[in-house]
Each structure stands twice: as structure tokens, then as C-alpha cells.
Coordinates of C-alpha atoms and ligand atoms in Angstrom, one line a residue:
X1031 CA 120.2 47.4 194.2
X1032 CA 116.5 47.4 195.1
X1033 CA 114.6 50.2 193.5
X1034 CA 112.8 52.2 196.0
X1035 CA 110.1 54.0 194.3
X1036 CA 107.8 55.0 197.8
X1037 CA 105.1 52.3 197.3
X1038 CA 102.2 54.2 198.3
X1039 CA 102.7 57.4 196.1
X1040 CA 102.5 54.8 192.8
X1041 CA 99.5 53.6 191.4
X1042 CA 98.5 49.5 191.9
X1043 CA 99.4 48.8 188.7
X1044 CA 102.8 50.5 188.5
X1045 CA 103.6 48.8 191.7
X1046 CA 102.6 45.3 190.2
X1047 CA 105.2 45.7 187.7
X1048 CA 108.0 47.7 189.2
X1049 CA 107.8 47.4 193.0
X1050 CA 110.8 44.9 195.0
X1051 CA 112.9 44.9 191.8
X1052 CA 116.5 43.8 192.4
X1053 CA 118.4 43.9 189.5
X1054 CA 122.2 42.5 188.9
X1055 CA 125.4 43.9 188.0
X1056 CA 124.0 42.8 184.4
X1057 CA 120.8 44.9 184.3
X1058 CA 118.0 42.4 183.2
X1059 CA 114.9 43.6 182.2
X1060 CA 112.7 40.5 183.6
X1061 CA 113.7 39.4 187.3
X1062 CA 116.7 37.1 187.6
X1063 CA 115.7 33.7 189.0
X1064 CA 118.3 33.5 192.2
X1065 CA 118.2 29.2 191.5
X1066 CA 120.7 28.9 194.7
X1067 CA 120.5 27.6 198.1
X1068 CA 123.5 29.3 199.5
X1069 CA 125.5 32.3 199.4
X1070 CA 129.1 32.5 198.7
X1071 CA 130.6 34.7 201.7
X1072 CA 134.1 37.5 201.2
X1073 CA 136.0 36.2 204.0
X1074 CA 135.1 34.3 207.3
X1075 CA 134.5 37.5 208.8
X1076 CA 131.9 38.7 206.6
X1077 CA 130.2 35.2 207.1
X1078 CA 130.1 36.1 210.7
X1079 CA 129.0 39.4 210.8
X1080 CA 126.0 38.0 208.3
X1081 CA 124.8 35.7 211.0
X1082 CA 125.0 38.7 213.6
X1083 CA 122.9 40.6 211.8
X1084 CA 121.7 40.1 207.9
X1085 CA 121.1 43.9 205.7
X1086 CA 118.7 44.6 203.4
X1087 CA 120.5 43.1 200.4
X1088 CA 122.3 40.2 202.4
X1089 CA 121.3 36.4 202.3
X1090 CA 122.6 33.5 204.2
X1091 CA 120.4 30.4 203.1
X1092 CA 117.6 30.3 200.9
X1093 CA 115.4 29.1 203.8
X1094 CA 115.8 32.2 205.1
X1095 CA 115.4 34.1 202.1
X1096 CA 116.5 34.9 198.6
X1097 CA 116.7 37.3 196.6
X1098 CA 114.0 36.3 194.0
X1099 CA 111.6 35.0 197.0
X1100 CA 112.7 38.7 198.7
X1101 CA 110.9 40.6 195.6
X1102 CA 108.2 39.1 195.2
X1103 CA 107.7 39.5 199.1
X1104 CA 108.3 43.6 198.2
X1105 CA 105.9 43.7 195.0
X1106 CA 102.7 42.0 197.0
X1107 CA 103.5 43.7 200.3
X1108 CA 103.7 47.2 198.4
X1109 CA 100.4 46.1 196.6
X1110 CA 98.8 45.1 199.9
X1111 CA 99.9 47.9 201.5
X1112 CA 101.5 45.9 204.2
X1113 CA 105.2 46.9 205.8
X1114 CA 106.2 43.7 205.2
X1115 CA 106.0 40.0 204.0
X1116 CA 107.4 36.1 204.4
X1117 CA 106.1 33.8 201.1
X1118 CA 105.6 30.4 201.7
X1119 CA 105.9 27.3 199.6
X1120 CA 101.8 26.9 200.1
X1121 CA 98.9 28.9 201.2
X1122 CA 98.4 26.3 204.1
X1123 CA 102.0 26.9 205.0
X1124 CA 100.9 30.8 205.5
X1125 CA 97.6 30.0 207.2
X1126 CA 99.8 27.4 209.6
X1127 CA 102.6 29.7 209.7
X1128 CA 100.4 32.6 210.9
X1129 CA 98.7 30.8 213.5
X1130 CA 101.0 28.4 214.8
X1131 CA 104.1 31.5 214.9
X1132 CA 101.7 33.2 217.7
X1133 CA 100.1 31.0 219.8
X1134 CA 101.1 28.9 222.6
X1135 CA 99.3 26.4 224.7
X1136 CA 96.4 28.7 226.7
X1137 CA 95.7 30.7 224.3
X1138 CA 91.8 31.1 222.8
X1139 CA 91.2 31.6 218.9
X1140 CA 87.9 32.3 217.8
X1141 CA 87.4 31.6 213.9
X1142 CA 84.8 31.4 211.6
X1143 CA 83.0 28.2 210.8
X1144 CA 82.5 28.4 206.8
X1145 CA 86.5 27.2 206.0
X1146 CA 88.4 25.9 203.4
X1147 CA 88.9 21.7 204.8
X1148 CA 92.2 22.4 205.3
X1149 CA 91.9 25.8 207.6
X1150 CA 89.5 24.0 208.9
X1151 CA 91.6 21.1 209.8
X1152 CA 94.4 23.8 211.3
X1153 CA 91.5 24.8 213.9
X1154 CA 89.7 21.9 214.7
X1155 CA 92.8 19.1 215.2
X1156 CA 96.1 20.5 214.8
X1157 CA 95.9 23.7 217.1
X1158 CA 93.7 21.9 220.1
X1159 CA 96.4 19.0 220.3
X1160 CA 98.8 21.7 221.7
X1161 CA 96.3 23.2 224.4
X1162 CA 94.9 25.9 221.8
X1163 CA 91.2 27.0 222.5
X1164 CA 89.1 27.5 219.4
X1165 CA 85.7 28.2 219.3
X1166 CA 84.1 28.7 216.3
X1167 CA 81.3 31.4 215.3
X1168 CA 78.9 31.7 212.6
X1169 CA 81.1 34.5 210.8
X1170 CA 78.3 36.8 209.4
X1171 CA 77.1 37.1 212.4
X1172 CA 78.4 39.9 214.9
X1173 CA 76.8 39.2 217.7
X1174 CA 78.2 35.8 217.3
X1175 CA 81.6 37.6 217.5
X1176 CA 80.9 40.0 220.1
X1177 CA 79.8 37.1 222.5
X1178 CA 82.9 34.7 221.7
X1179 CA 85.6 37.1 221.5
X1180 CA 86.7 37.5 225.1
X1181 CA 89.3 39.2 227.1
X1182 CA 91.8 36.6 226.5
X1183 CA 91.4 35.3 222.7
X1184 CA 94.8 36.5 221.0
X1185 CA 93.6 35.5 218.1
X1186 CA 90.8 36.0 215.3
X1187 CA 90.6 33.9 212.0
X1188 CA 88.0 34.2 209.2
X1189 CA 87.9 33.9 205.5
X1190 CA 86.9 37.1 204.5
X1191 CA 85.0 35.7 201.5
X1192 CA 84.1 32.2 202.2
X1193 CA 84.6 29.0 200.1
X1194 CA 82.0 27.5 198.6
X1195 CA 79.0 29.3 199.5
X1196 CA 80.7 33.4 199.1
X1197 CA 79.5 34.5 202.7
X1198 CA 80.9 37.9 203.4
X1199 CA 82.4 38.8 206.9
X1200 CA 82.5 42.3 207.8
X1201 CA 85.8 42.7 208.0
X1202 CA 85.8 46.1 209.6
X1203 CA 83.1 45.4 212.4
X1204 CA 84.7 42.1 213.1
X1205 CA 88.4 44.2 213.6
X1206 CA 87.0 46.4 215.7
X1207 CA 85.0 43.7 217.8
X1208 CA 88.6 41.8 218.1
X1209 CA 90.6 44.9 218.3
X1210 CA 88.6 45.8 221.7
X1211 CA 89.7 42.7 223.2
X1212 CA 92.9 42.7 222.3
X1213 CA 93.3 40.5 219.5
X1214 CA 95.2 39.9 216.8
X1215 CA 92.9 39.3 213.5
X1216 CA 94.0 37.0 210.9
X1217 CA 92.5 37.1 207.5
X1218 CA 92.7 34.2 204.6
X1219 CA 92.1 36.5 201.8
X1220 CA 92.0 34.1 198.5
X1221 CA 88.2 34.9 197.6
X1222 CA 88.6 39.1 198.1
X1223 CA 92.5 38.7 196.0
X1224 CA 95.3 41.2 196.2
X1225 CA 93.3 43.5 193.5
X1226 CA 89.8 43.9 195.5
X1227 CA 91.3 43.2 199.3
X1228 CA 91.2 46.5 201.3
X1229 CA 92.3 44.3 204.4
X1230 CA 95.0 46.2 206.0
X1231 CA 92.9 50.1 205.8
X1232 CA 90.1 48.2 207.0
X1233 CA 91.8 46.6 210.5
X1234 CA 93.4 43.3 209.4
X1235 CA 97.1 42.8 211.2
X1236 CA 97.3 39.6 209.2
X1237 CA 97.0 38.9 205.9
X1238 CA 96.7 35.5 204.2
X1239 CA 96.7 34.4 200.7
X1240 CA 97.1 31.2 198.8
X1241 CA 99.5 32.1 195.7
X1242 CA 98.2 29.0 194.2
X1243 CA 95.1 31.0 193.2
X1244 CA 94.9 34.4 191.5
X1245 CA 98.2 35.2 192.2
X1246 CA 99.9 32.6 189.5
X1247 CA 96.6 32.2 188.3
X1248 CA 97.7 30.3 185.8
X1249 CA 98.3 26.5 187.2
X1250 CA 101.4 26.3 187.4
X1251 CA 102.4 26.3 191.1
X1252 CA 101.9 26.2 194.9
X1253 CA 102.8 29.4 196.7
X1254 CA 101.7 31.1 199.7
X1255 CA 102.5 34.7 201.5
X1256 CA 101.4 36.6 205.3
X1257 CA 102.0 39.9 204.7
X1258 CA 101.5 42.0 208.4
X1259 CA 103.8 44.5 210.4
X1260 CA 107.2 44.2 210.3
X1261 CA 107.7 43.3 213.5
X1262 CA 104.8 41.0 213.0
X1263 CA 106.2 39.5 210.1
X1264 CA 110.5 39.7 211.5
X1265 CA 109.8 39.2 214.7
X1266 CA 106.9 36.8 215.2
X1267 CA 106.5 34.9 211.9
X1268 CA 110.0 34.7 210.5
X1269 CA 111.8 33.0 212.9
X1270 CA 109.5 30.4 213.1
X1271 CA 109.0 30.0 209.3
X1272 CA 112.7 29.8 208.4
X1273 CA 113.8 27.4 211.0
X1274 CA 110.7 24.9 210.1
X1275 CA 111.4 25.0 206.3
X1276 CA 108.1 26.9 204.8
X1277 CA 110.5 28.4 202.3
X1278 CA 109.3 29.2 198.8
X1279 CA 110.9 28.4 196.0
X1280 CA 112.7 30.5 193.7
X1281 CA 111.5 29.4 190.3
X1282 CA 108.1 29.5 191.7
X1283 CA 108.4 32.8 193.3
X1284 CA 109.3 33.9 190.1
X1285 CA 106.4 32.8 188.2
X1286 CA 104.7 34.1 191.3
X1287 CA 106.0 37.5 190.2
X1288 CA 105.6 37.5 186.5
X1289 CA 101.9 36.7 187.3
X1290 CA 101.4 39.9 189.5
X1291 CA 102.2 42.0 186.6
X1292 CA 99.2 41.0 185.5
X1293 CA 96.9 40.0 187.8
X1294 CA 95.2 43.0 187.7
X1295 CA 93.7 43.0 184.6
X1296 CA 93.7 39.1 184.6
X1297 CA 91.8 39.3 187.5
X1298 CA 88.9 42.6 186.7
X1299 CA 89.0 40.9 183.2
X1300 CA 87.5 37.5 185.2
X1301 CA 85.3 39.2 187.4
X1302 CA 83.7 41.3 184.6
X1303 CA 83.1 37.7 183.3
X1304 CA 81.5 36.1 186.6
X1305 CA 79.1 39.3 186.7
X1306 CA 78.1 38.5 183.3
X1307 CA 77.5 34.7 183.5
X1308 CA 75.8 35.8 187.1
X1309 CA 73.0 37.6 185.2
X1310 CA 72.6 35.9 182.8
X1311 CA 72.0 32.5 185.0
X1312 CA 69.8 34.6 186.5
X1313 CA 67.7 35.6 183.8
X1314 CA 68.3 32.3 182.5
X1315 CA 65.8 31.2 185.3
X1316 CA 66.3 27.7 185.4
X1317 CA 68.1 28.2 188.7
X1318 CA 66.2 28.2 191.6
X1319 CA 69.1 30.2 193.1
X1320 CA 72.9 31.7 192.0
X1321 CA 74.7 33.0 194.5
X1322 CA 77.6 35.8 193.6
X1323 CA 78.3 39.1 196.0
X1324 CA 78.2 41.3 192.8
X1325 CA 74.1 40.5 192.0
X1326 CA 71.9 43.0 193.5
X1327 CA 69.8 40.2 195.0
X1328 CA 73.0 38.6 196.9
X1329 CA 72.1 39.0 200.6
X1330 CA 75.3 41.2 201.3
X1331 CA 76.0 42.8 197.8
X1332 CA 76.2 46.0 199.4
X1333 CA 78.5 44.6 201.4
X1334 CA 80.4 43.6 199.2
X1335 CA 80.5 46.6 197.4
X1336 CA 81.7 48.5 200.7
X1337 CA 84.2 45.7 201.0
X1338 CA 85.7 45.0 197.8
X1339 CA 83.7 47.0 195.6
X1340 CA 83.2 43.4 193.1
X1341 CA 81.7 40.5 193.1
X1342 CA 85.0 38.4 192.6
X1343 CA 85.9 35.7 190.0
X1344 CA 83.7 32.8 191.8
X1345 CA 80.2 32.1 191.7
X1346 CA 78.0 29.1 192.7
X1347 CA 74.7 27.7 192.2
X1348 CA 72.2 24.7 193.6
X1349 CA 71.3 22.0 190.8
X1350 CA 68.9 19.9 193.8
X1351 CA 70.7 17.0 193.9
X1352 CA 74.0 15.1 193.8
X1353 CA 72.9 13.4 190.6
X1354 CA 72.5 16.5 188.7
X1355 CA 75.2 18.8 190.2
X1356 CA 77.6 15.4 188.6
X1357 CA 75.6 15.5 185.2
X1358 CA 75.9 18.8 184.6
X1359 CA 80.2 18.4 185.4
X1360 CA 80.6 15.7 183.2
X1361 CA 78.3 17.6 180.3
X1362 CA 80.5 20.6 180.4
X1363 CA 83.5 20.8 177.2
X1364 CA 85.2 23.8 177.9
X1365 CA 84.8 24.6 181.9
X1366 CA 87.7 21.6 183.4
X1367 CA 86.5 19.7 186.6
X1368 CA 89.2 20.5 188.8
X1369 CA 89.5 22.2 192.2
X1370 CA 91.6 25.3 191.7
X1371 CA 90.4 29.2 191.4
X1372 CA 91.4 32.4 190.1
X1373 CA 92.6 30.5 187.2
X1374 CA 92.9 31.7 183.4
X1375 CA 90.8 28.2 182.8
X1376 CA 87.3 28.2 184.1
X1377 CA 87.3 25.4 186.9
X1378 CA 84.1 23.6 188.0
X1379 CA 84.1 21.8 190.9
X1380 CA 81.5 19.9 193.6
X1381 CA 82.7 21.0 196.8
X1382 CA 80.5 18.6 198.5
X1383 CA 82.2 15.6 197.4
X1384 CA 86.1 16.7 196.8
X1385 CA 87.2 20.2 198.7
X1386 CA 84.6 19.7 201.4
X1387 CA 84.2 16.0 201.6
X1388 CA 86.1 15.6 204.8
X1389 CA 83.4 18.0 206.7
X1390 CA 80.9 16.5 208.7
X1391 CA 77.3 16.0 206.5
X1392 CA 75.8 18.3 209.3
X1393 CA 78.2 21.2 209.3
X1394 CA 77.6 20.8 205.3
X1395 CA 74.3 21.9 205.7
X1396 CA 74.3 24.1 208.5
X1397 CA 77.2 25.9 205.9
X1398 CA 75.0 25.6 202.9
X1399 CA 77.2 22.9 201.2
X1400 CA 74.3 21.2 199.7
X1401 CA 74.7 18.3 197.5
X1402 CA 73.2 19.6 194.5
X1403 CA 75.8 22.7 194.8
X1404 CA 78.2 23.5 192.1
X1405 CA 80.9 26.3 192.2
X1406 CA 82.3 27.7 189.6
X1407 CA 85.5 29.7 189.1
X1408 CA 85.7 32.0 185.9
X1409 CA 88.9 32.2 183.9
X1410 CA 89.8 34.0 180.9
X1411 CA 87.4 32.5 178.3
X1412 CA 85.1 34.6 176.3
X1413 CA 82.3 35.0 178.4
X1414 CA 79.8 34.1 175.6
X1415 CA 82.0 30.9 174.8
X1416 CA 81.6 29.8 178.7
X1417 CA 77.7 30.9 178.9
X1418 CA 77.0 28.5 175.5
X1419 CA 78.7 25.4 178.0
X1420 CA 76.8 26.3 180.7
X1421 CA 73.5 26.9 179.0
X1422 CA 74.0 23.2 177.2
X1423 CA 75.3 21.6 180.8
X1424 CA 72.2 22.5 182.0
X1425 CA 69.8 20.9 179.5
X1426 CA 71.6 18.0 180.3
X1427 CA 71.4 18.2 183.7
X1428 CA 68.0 19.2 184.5
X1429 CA 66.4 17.1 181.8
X1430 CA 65.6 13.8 183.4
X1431 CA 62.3 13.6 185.9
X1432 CA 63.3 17.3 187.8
X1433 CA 62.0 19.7 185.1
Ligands
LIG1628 C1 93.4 27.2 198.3 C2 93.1 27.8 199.5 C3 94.0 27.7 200.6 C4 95.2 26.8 200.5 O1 96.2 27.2 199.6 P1 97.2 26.2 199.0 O2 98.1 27.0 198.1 O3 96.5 25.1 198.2 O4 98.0 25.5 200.1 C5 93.7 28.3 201.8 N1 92.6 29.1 201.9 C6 91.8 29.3 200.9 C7 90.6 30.1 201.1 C8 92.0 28.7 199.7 O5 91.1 28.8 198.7

């Protein structure tokens, strides 16, 4: 019943529609939501000879899989351009599932520093408590890489844009550094999302994202998905997600699949957006710095280019202080506080005190988390509706004794 149209000969945006489609004996036009944990068998024997081996279009438990959960793994795997794919009810579910499927007690990670808390959290307490090296590297840096990654680190983990402060890792140079050794590299690609992410072409085995984001991108639910090999994804990650219950749900992997249809243009449509609010933050003035990949002045917008060939929906900027980063939230009427991204709704939020809060105030600073720094994550809004809130935020918040 699945419709097989060769992934790779259709265009993105055909394949965000059409590819992993399973449709019924009844022929529905929008995806069936498969709302069942089990799966009602012929005869004994056909129960057996499911738990020998389970086809293509066969499901035992929806732990395991399902058949709604199964195409939405299809449709973002054939957008990735990854063989294959396991969703999870999280991202941190993928980033845990990912790590944790592979490693054993011996074994040496080396990951990036600049994480989201969580990833962060995987690396520093969870993984060392069961005799897993990590060392950590400044990401951007290659020599950094090259020094760290030795012959026995199976692993490599990075964010390949990072959260807050939009550092880019050279994903290609860092592949090929890991690759030499050995190594398997993992990349959490939330900030890059399915539409920019060139992952796979440029060396990533393993590829991470957080369906919470851009994905749904619309606030409705958790999700997660590692996308890899199949035997990466069968052999290695599968049998270790399905027997420790990282299973997706249906109804969400649904909604997760109605919002890849259009998370293409949901997502250029945002980015054209962060580009515009970029500049004109910049020619603003008032900001003694804005950081987004797609300005020409960004450190690594070539990069970036090379990489993703945009700037992405986030951008960030320093207000000098705690104070003023907090009066220029609470001043805003249309952009929500919050702490998602890649939403429809423009999301401001102080990493500094909420996602980041756990960090040390040291590795803060030495990752540029300042406390005066405020990131922004630009939905669907008209641009010139979202600039008028910023523009008035900021009077407000760089009135009183800093101007
Ligand atoms: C949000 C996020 C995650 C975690 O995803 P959840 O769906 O919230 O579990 C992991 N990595 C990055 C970079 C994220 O932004």
C-alpha cells in the first residue's frame, strides 16, 4: 500500500507532500491517523511468523511502530535524503536515543561545547555515569577537533548551528576530521531544519532533529526523529528505542506530517522574515551587535551560505544588561515570551535565565550567553508588523540611564 515514487528523482516539495503515503482499503486523501496500540493478527500462525520477522507493511505493537508513525518516518527520511528513520516522542529522546543506542562503557565522544541544556546534560552527567568519555571542544574550531578526535572516539556530536549564539560548525571539515578516525558523527540539526540541512551529502551518518520546532512548527506537539543508514537506524537504534519506549505518538506523528507539507514555504517564508528584521536592526543602529548567519558581517556568513545557503529563522542580539534584555520582553505585544522556535508565532526568549540557566555563569560567557542577550525566533507575522514591536521594545528598553 505505500506509494513508492523513487524519492530522489522528485522534487523537495513533492516529496513533502506525497512521500511515505499509506493509504487504506478506503482511499483517504489526508493520512489516516492509525489511533491503535496493537494489531489484530489472521491466525496464531501469522502472529508468529510476525515476531520472526515483520515486512514492510506489517506491525506488531505501536512501540515498535505504526503505520502513521511509519510515514512520517518515510516522508522526512526521503526529504533528508536518509535510507531510513525511527521518530521519537521528543527531540531529546532522538539525541538520547542516538547516543546511548551506540555507546558502551570505554568508549570516547567528543562534542561541541555551545549545546542546548539538555544535550548538554546527555554529555556532561548522563553518558560519564556509565564509563563514557566526553571531551568537549570549542566547535568552530578545527584544530580543536583535529587534536581531540583520536583513534578511539566512536563518536562525534555537535549542533550544527548552535543555540543561542548561531555559531556554525563546519560540518564537512569536522566529517572528514571524524571520519579519519573512525567515527561515527552525530548531528542535532534543529537550527539548519529539514529545508536548509545538506547533512547527509555533506558526511553526517546521524541526523537529529527536534520535531517540536520547525517541523510542527506550529505548537502543538513534542516529536523527535534520527534519520541515518538503515542498518544504523534497524540495527543499532531500533532495537534499543522500541524496547525502552521512545515511541511517538500517532496523533502527533500526524500533525508531524500535515506540517511537513508545508514546512517548506513556512519555513523560507520565516527566514525571508529574519533576513529582513536582521537588516533592518542593523541599520537601525541602536544595537551594538545582531548576530544572524545570513548578514554579510556575520563572522561565518559565507559559511553559512556554503552550508545552508540561509541565514535560518533565528536571530539574536545583546541589549548590555539583564535589566534591559527583561524590559525590552515584557515591552514587546505581538512577539510571545516563550522558549520554542521555528514557530508560526515569533518567540522571544532570554536564554540566559530560562534555556541556559542551568549552565555554569563561566561557560555562559566563554559561549557568549551574556546577560543582556536576547534571541529571537521569527514566525509567520508580517515582517513590518514584527519590526514596529521591535522598534517600540527597544525605546523602552534602552531609554533609562544606557542611551
Ligand atoms: C529543542 C531542541 C532539542 C530538544 O527537543 P525537544 O523536542 O524539546 O525534546 C534538542 N536540540 C536542539 C538544538 C533544540 O533546539
Amino acid at each position: 500500500m505505500t506509494q513508492d515514487h523513487s524519492p530522489r528523482a522528485l522534487s523537495r516539495r513533492t516529496r513533502a507532500v506525497h512521500s511515505g503515503t499509506r493509504r487504506s482499503q478506503y482511499g483517504e486523501v489526508s493520512e489516516a491517523i492509525f489511533l491503535t496500540q496493537g494489531f489484530v493478527y489472521d491466525d496464531a500462525a501469522q502472529a508468529e511468523q510476525r515476531f520472526i520477522k515483520t515486512g514492510d507493511d506489517e506491525f506488531i505493537y505501536a512501540r515498535y511502530g505504526n503505520p502513521t508513525v511509519r510515514m512520517f518516518e518515510e516522508r522526512i527520511a526521503a526529504l533528508e535524503g536518509a535510507e531510513d528513520a525511527f521518530a521519537t516522542a521528543s527531540g531529546m529522546a532522538a539525541v538520547n536515543g542516538a547516543l546511548v543506542s551506540m555507546l558502551k562503557a570505554g568508549d570516547r565522544v567528543v562534542a561541541s561545547r555551545a549545546l542546548f541544556g539538555s544535550c548538554l546534560y546527555i554529555l556532561q552527567e548522563i553518558l560519564p555515569r556509565f564509563g563514557v568519555e566526553v571531551a568537549f571542544v570549542d566547535g568552530t574550531k578545527l584544530d580543536e577537533w583535529r587534536a581531540a578526535v583520536t583513534p578511539d572516539t566512536k563518536a562525534v556530536f555537535f549542533e550544527s548551528v548552535s543555540n543561542p549564539t548561531l555559531d556554525l560548525i563546519d560540518v564537512a571539515a569536522v566529517c572528514e576530521i571524524a571520519h579519519a578516525e573512525g567515527a561515527l558523527v552525530i548531528a542535532d540539526n534543529v537550527f539548519a531544519t529539514p529545508v536548509y540541512s545538506k547533512a547527509i551529502e555533506q558526511g553526517v551518518d546521524v541526523v537529529v532533529y527536534s520535531a517540536t520546532k520547525h517541523i510542527d512548527g506550529q505548537g502543538r506537539v513534542l516529536g523527535g526523529v534520527i534519520l541515518g543508514t538503515r542498518e544504523f537506524i534497524r540495527k543499532v537504534a531500533e532495537p534499543y528505542l522500541k524496547h525502552t519506549g521512545a515511541a511517538l505518538s500517532p496523533f502527533s506523528a500526524w500533525l508531524l506530517l500535515k506540517g511537513l507539507e508545508t514546512m517548506e514555504l513556512r519555513v523560507r517564508a520565516q527566514t525571508a522574515g529574519a533576513q529582513e528584521i536582521a537588516e533592518a536592526l542593523v541599520e537601525d543602529g541602536r544595537l551594538p551587535k545582531v548576530i544572524y548567519p545570513g548578514l554579510k558581517a556575520h563572522p561565518q556568513h559565507a559559511l553559512a551560505m556554503r552550508q545552508m545557503g540561509a541565514g535560518g529563522t533565528v536571530l539574536a542580539f545583546d541589549l548590555g544588561s539583564k535589566e534591559a534584555a527583561f524590559r525590552f520582553l515584557d515591552a514587546l505585544e505581538i512577539i510571545v515570551i516563550s522558549n520554542n522556535l521555528g514557530d508560526a508565532k515569533s518567540i522571544v526568549t532570554h536564554p540566559a535565565t530560562t534555556t541556559h540557566q542551568r549552565l555554569s555563569e563561566e561557560l555562559r560567557a566563554e559561549l557568549g550567553i551574556t546577560p543582556g542577550l536576547v534571541r529571537l525566533s521569527i514566525g509567520l507575522e508580517a515582517p513590518e508588523d514584527l519590526l514596529a514591536d521591535i522598534a517600540a521594545a527597544l525605546d523602552v528598553a534602552l531609554e533609562p540611564a544606557e542611551v
